[in-house]
Amino acid sequence: MYSCYCLNILIETLPDDCRGVSADSLKLSPEEREDSFFQQDLKQVRTLQKVYKTHPDLVLTKDVGKWVINCCANCVCETYAVHNEKGPDSVLIFANLRDTNSIERAKRQDPDYSKVFKIIISHSAVRANSRVLYSYPQCNPEAAMSNLKDYLLEYMKRETIAVEQRIKQFADEEYEKFNDLKTAALREQGFLNLFIHEMSQQQKSELQRKAIIDAVKKADEMLSVDVCSPEYGMKINSKRHSPKRQKSSPAAPASYDAEAIFEMEGSEDNRSVSGTDVEESDREDTTEGAIMMPVRQSVPKHSIAKSLPMDIPAFLTQNKCHVEDEFDDLPRQENVNIAESIKALAQSVHGDAVFGELPRPRLSNQL
């Protein structure tokens, strides 16, 4: 591979297919000898493979005798000449062209190498040895610039497609990485949620277990206390005599025959006293915000007259607030003659007043 100085003209040949020649061996005419191309060192190519021109508008050609000489206008290098009659079988090239290694080195290291136009572009508008170009026909500048523009647009189109493909490929790779990251994050979040749920359940179970253990301990402590022990009695007494206010409850009848009784003289005083106590108790409850309820007044047991001519034992109701004094409140038993009592009872049934006048029936004016 050979090329001009700017890499615009590339000549492809077989390896070791070039040999040096002189003007005498070529049998040149006087006109050909006077041309500048034949005055430089030349090589003859036995078999030409291909000639590639990157920008043909920058290549100038002229006919000298039997030869067509090609010159690169960009680097002002008369590159090669082709015989009009023999064609590719007789090609002469400039001996100092770039070889393959020089071409690759220039692409990598030369700062003036253009990646767009694929040639080395000089930043100066004036070329050295530009007088050589005067002998070549003038090129069409409008056509050359239009072709360069088309070349640029074509290149930009190809690069745009390539960039879009690279962007798409990069986006696909990045989205794939993102999806992998998202999947891993969701899996890790599931692990954390499972851990939090299990931790909460364990804490809840531990609290329930502790509550059950505490309840069992309290039950064991209560069962371990002997009911007959002084300690249990002290607990009961402390509860009984606690300052907690008891609600007033209606008094129960003094005896089982309370329905068949009538009041004796002097019983009103006892009732008034009892009623006063109840009213005071109700007044105190009202001041504490309680609801006033009617209280049934109890009748003293010694103020009750009985219609039977015998002693009837008075059965007292059990008072929950005075358990320890219930045996002291029982009435004392008197010596009763049962036969006499039965006899007196029989007489009272027949209408005889044994113990004085029978109680008069209570009259009612209500119909």
Coordinates of C-alpha atoms in Angstrom, one line a residue:
M1 CA 0.0 0.0 0.0
Y2 CA 1.3 3.4 -1.1
S3 CA -0.2 6.9 -0.7
C4 CA 0.6 10.6 -1.3
Y5 CA 1.7 12.8 1.6
C6 CA -1.9 13.7 2.7
L7 CA -3.3 10.1 2.2
N8 CA -5.8 11.3 -0.4
I9 CA -4.5 8.9 -3.1
L10 CA -4.0 5.3 -2.1
I11 CA -2.3 2.8 -4.4
E12 CA -2.7 -0.9 -3.7
T13 CA -0.2 -3.4 -5.2
L14 CA 1.1 -6.8 -4.5
P15 CA 4.0 -7.2 -2.1
D16 CA 7.4 -6.6 -3.6
D17 CA 5.8 -5.8 -6.9
C18 CA 7.7 -2.5 -7.5
R19 CA 11.1 -2.0 -8.9
G20 CA 13.1 1.2 -9.7
V21 CA 13.4 2.5 -13.2
S22 CA 15.1 5.4 -15.0
A23 CA 14.2 7.7 -17.8
D24 CA 16.5 5.9 -20.2
S25 CA 15.0 2.5 -19.6
L26 CA 11.5 3.9 -20.2
K27 CA 12.5 5.3 -23.6
L28 CA 10.8 8.6 -23.0
S29 CA 10.4 11.3 -25.6
P30 CA 12.0 14.7 -25.2
E31 CA 8.6 16.1 -24.2
E32 CA 8.2 13.5 -21.5
R33 CA 11.7 14.0 -20.2
E34 CA 11.1 17.7 -19.7
D35 CA 8.1 17.1 -17.4
S36 CA 8.6 17.4 -13.7
F37 CA 7.1 14.0 -12.9
F38 CA 9.7 12.1 -14.9
Q39 CA 12.5 14.2 -13.3
Q40 CA 11.9 12.6 -9.9
D41 CA 12.8 9.1 -8.7
L42 CA 10.2 6.6 -10.0
K43 CA 9.2 3.0 -9.5
Q44 CA 7.4 0.7 -11.9
V45 CA 4.4 -1.4 -10.7
R46 CA 4.1 -4.7 -12.4
T47 CA 0.6 -5.5 -11.3
L48 CA -1.7 -2.7 -10.1
Q49 CA -4.4 -3.9 -7.8
K50 CA -6.4 -0.7 -7.1
V51 CA -6.1 3.1 -6.9
Y52 CA -8.4 4.7 -4.4
K53 CA -9.0 8.5 -4.3
T54 CA -10.6 9.8 -1.1
H55 CA -11.6 13.1 -2.6
P56 CA -11.3 13.0 -6.5
D57 CA -11.9 16.7 -6.8
L58 CA -8.5 17.3 -5.1
V59 CA -6.7 15.2 -7.8
L60 CA -5.5 16.9 -10.9
T61 CA -4.6 15.1 -14.1
K62 CA -2.7 15.9 -17.3
D63 CA -1.5 14.1 -20.5
V64 CA 2.2 14.1 -21.3
G65 CA 3.1 12.1 -24.3
K66 CA 1.8 8.6 -23.9
W67 CA 1.3 9.0 -20.1
V68 CA -1.5 10.3 -17.9
I69 CA -0.1 11.9 -14.8
N70 CA -2.1 12.2 -11.5
C71 CA -1.2 14.9 -9.0
C72 CA -2.8 15.5 -5.5
A73 CA -3.6 19.1 -5.2
N74 CA -3.9 19.0 -1.4
C75 CA -0.3 18.0 -0.8
V76 CA 1.1 19.0 -4.3
C77 CA 2.4 15.5 -4.9
E78 CA 2.7 14.1 -8.4
T79 CA 1.8 10.6 -7.4
Y80 CA 1.6 8.2 -10.3
A81 CA 1.3 7.9 -14.1
V82 CA -0.5 5.4 -16.3
H83 CA 0.5 4.5 -19.9
N84 CA -2.3 5.3 -22.3
E85 CA -1.8 2.1 -24.4
K86 CA -0.8 -0.4 -21.7
G87 CA -3.0 0.8 -19.0
P88 CA -2.7 -0.9 -15.5
D89 CA 0.1 -3.1 -16.8
S90 CA 2.4 -0.1 -17.0
V91 CA 2.2 2.2 -14.0
L92 CA 4.8 4.5 -12.7
I93 CA 4.7 5.8 -9.1
F94 CA 6.7 8.3 -7.2
A95 CA 9.5 6.5 -5.3
N96 CA 9.1 8.5 -2.1
L97 CA 5.4 7.8 -1.4
R98 CA 4.2 6.7 2.0
D99 CA 4.2 3.0 2.6
T100 CA 1.8 1.0 4.8
N101 CA 3.6 1.7 8.1
S102 CA 3.9 5.4 7.4
I103 CA 0.2 5.5 6.5
E104 CA -0.9 3.9 9.8
R105 CA 1.5 6.0 11.8
A106 CA 0.2 9.2 10.2
K107 CA -3.4 8.3 11.0
R108 CA -2.6 7.8 14.7
Q109 CA 0.0 10.5 15.3
D110 CA -0.4 13.3 12.8
P111 CA -2.4 16.1 14.5
D112 CA -3.6 17.4 11.1
Y113 CA -5.3 14.1 10.2
S114 CA -9.0 14.6 9.8
K115 CA -11.2 11.8 11.1
V116 CA -14.1 13.2 9.0
F117 CA -12.4 13.7 5.6
K118 CA -9.8 10.9 6.2
I119 CA -6.9 13.0 5.0
I120 CA -4.2 15.2 6.4
I121 CA -5.3 18.8 6.0
S122 CA -2.9 21.7 6.2
H123 CA -4.0 24.8 8.0
S124 CA -2.3 27.0 5.5
A125 CA -4.0 28.0 2.3
V126 CA -0.6 28.2 0.4
R127 CA 1.1 25.0 -0.5
A128 CA 4.8 24.5 -1.1
N129 CA 5.8 23.9 -4.7
S130 CA 2.4 25.1 -5.8
R131 CA 4.0 26.2 -9.1
V132 CA 3.7 22.6 -10.1
L133 CA -0.1 22.9 -10.2
Y134 CA 0.1 25.6 -12.9
S135 CA 0.8 23.0 -15.5
Y136 CA -2.4 21.1 -14.7
P137 CA -5.8 22.1 -16.0
Q138 CA -7.9 24.2 -13.7
C139 CA -10.4 22.4 -11.6
N140 CA -14.1 23.4 -11.1
P141 CA -14.2 25.0 -7.6
E142 CA -18.0 25.0 -7.4
A143 CA -18.2 21.3 -8.1
A144 CA -15.4 20.5 -5.8
M145 CA -17.0 22.4 -2.9
S146 CA -20.4 20.9 -3.6
N147 CA -18.9 17.4 -3.5
L148 CA -17.1 18.1 -0.2
K149 CA -20.5 19.3 1.2
D150 CA -22.2 16.1 0.0
Y151 CA -19.4 14.1 1.5
L152 CA -19.8 15.9 4.8
L153 CA -23.5 15.4 4.9
E154 CA -23.2 11.7 4.0
Y155 CA -20.6 11.3 6.8
M156 CA -22.8 13.1 9.3
K157 CA -25.7 10.9 8.3
R158 CA -23.7 7.8 8.8
E159 CA -22.3 9.0 12.1
T160 CA -25.8 10.1 13.3
I161 CA -27.1 6.6 12.7
A162 CA -24.0 5.1 14.4
V163 CA -24.4 7.5 17.4
E164 CA -28.1 6.5 17.7
Q165 CA -27.2 2.9 17.6
R166 CA -24.5 3.4 20.2
I167 CA -26.9 5.4 22.4
K168 CA -29.5 2.7 22.0
Q169 CA -27.0 0.0 22.9
F170 CA -25.8 2.1 25.8
A171 CA -29.3 2.8 26.9
D172 CA -30.2 -0.9 26.7
E173 CA -27.2 -1.8 28.7
E174 CA -28.0 0.8 31.3
Y175 CA -31.6 -0.1 31.5
E176 CA -30.6 -3.7 31.9
K177 CA -28.3 -2.7 34.8
F178 CA -31.1 -0.6 36.2
N179 CA -33.6 -3.5 36.0
D180 CA -31.1 -5.8 37.7
L181 CA -30.6 -3.2 40.4
K182 CA -34.3 -2.7 40.8
T183 CA -34.9 -6.4 41.1
A184 CA -32.2 -6.7 43.7
A185 CA -33.6 -3.7 45.6
L186 CA -37.1 -5.2 45.7
R187 CA -35.8 -8.5 46.8
E188 CA -33.7 -6.8 49.6
Q189 CA -36.8 -4.8 50.6
G190 CA -38.8 -8.0 50.9
F191 CA -36.1 -9.5 53.2
L192 CA -36.2 -6.4 55.4
N193 CA -40.0 -6.4 55.5
L194 CA -40.0 -10.0 56.5
F195 CA -37.4 -9.4 59.2
I196 CA -39.4 -6.5 60.6
H197 CA -42.6 -8.6 60.6
E198 CA -40.9 -11.5 62.3
M199 CA -39.3 -9.2 64.9
S200 CA -42.7 -7.6 65.7
Q201 CA -44.3 -11.1 66.1
Q202 CA -41.5 -12.2 68.4
Q203 CA -41.8 -9.1 70.5
K204 CA -45.6 -9.6 70.7
S205 CA -45.2 -13.2 71.7
E206 CA -42.6 -12.4 74.3
L207 CA -44.9 -9.7 75.8
Q208 CA -47.8 -12.2 75.9
R209 CA -45.6 -14.8 77.5
K210 CA -44.4 -12.4 80.2
A211 CA -48.0 -11.4 80.9
I212 CA -49.0 -15.0 81.3
I213 CA -46.1 -15.7 83.6
D214 CA -46.9 -12.7 85.7
A215 CA -50.6 -13.8 86.0
V216 CA -49.5 -17.3 87.0
K217 CA -47.2 -15.9 89.6
K218 CA -49.9 -13.7 91.1
A219 CA -52.3 -16.7 91.1
D220 CA -49.7 -18.9 92.8
E221 CA -49.2 -16.2 95.5
M222 CA -52.9 -15.9 96.2
L223 CA -53.3 -19.7 96.4
S224 CA -50.3 -20.0 98.6
V225 CA -52.0 -17.9 101.3
D226 CA -53.9 -20.0 103.9
V227 CA -57.5 -18.8 104.4
C228 CA -57.4 -19.5 108.1
S229 CA -54.0 -17.8 108.6
P230 CA -53.8 -14.4 110.4
E231 CA -52.4 -12.9 107.3
Y232 CA -55.5 -13.6 105.3
G233 CA -57.7 -12.3 108.2
M234 CA -55.7 -9.1 108.2
K235 CA -56.3 -8.7 104.5
I236 CA -60.0 -9.2 104.9
N237 CA -60.3 -6.8 107.8
S238 CA -58.3 -4.2 105.9
K239 CA -60.7 -4.5 103.0
R240 CA -63.7 -4.4 105.3
H241 CA -62.6 -1.3 107.2
S242 CA -61.3 0.5 104.2
P243 CA -62.4 4.2 103.9
K244 CA -64.2 3.4 100.7
R245 CA -67.8 4.8 101.0
Q246 CA -70.5 2.2 100.7
K247 CA -73.7 3.1 98.9
S248 CA -76.8 3.0 101.1
S249 CA -79.0 0.0 100.4
P250 CA -82.6 -0.6 101.5
A251 CA -83.0 -2.2 104.9
A252 CA -84.4 -5.7 104.9
P253 CA -87.4 -6.6 107.0
A254 CA -86.5 -7.4 110.7
S255 CA -88.2 -10.7 110.6
Y256 CA -90.0 -13.2 108.4
D257 CA -93.5 -12.0 109.5
A258 CA -92.8 -8.4 108.8
E259 CA -95.7 -8.3 106.4
A260 CA -98.2 -9.1 109.2
I261 CA -97.2 -6.4 111.6
F262 CA -98.6 -3.0 112.6
E263 CA -96.9 -0.2 114.4
M264 CA -97.1 0.3 118.1
E265 CA -97.3 3.4 120.0
G266 CA -94.0 5.2 120.3
S267 CA -92.7 3.7 117.1
E268 CA -92.9 7.0 115.2
D269 CA -90.0 8.3 117.3
N270 CA -87.9 5.4 116.2
R271 CA -88.9 5.9 112.6
S272 CA -88.1 9.6 112.7
V273 CA -84.7 8.9 114.1
S274 CA -84.0 6.3 111.5
G275 CA -85.4 8.6 108.8
T276 CA -83.1 11.4 109.9
D277 CA -80.1 9.1 109.6
V278 CA -81.2 8.1 106.2
E279 CA -81.7 11.7 105.1
E280 CA -78.3 12.7 106.4
S281 CA -76.7 9.8 104.6
D282 CA -78.6 10.6 101.4
R283 CA -77.6 14.3 101.7
E284 CA -73.9 13.3 102.0
D285 CA -74.2 11.1 98.9
T286 CA -75.8 14.0 97.0
T287 CA -72.9 16.2 97.8
E288 CA -70.6 13.7 96.4
G289 CA -72.4 13.7 93.1
A290 CA -74.4 10.4 93.6
I291 CA -78.0 9.9 92.5
M292 CA -80.6 10.0 95.3
M293 CA -82.6 6.8 95.5
P294 CA -85.6 6.2 97.8
V295 CA -84.6 4.1 100.9
R296 CA -87.0 1.7 102.6
Q297 CA -87.1 2.5 106.3
S298 CA -86.6 -0.4 108.6
V299 CA -88.8 -0.9 111.6
P300 CA -87.2 -1.6 115.0
K301 CA -87.8 -5.2 116.1
H302 CA -89.0 -4.1 119.6
S303 CA -91.8 -1.9 118.2
I304 CA -93.7 -4.7 116.4
A305 CA -96.9 -6.2 117.8
K306 CA -97.8 -9.8 116.8
S307 CA -101.3 -11.2 116.7
L308 CA -100.3 -14.6 118.0
P309 CA -100.6 -15.3 121.7
M310 CA -97.1 -16.7 122.0
D311 CA -93.5 -15.6 121.7
I312 CA -92.2 -15.8 118.1
P313 CA -88.5 -15.7 117.8
A314 CA -87.2 -12.8 115.7
F315 CA -84.9 -13.9 112.9
L316 CA -82.4 -11.2 112.2
T317 CA -81.1 -10.5 108.7
Q318 CA -77.5 -11.0 108.2
N319 CA -75.5 -7.8 108.2
K320 CA -72.5 -8.1 105.9
C321 CA -70.7 -5.2 107.5
H322 CA -70.7 -6.7 111.0
V323 CA -69.9 -10.4 110.5
E324 CA -67.9 -10.7 113.6
D325 CA -70.8 -9.4 115.8
E326 CA -73.7 -11.5 114.3
F327 CA -73.7 -13.9 117.2
D328 CA -74.1 -11.1 119.8
D329 CA -77.3 -9.8 118.1
L330 CA -79.3 -13.0 118.5
P331 CA -82.3 -12.8 120.9
R332 CA -82.0 -14.6 124.1
Q333 CA -84.2 -17.7 124.5
E334 CA -86.9 -17.6 127.3
N335 CA -88.5 -20.5 129.0
V336 CA -91.7 -21.1 127.1
N337 CA -94.5 -23.5 128.2
I338 CA -95.4 -25.1 125.0
A339 CA -98.7 -26.7 126.2
E340 CA -100.0 -23.4 127.6
S341 CA -99.1 -21.6 124.4
I342 CA -101.0 -24.1 122.3
K343 CA -104.0 -23.8 124.6
A344 CA -103.9 -20.0 124.4
L345 CA -103.6 -20.2 120.7
A346 CA -106.7 -22.4 120.4
Q347 CA -108.7 -20.0 122.5
S348 CA -107.7 -17.1 120.4
V349 CA -108.9 -18.8 117.3
H350 CA -112.4 -19.3 118.8
G351 CA -112.6 -15.6 119.4
D352 CA -111.8 -15.4 123.1
A353 CA -109.5 -12.6 124.1
V354 CA -106.8 -14.3 126.0
F355 CA -104.3 -11.4 126.0
G356 CA -106.8 -8.6 125.9
E357 CA -108.6 -7.3 122.9
L358 CA -107.8 -8.6 119.5
P359 CA -106.4 -6.0 117.1
R360 CA -109.1 -4.1 115.3
P361 CA -109.2 -4.4 111.6
R362 CA -108.0 -1.3 109.8
L363 CA -110.7 0.4 107.9
S364 CA -110.1 2.0 104.6
N365 CA -112.3 4.6 102.9
Q366 CA -110.9 3.7 99.5
L367 CA -113.2 1.7 97.2

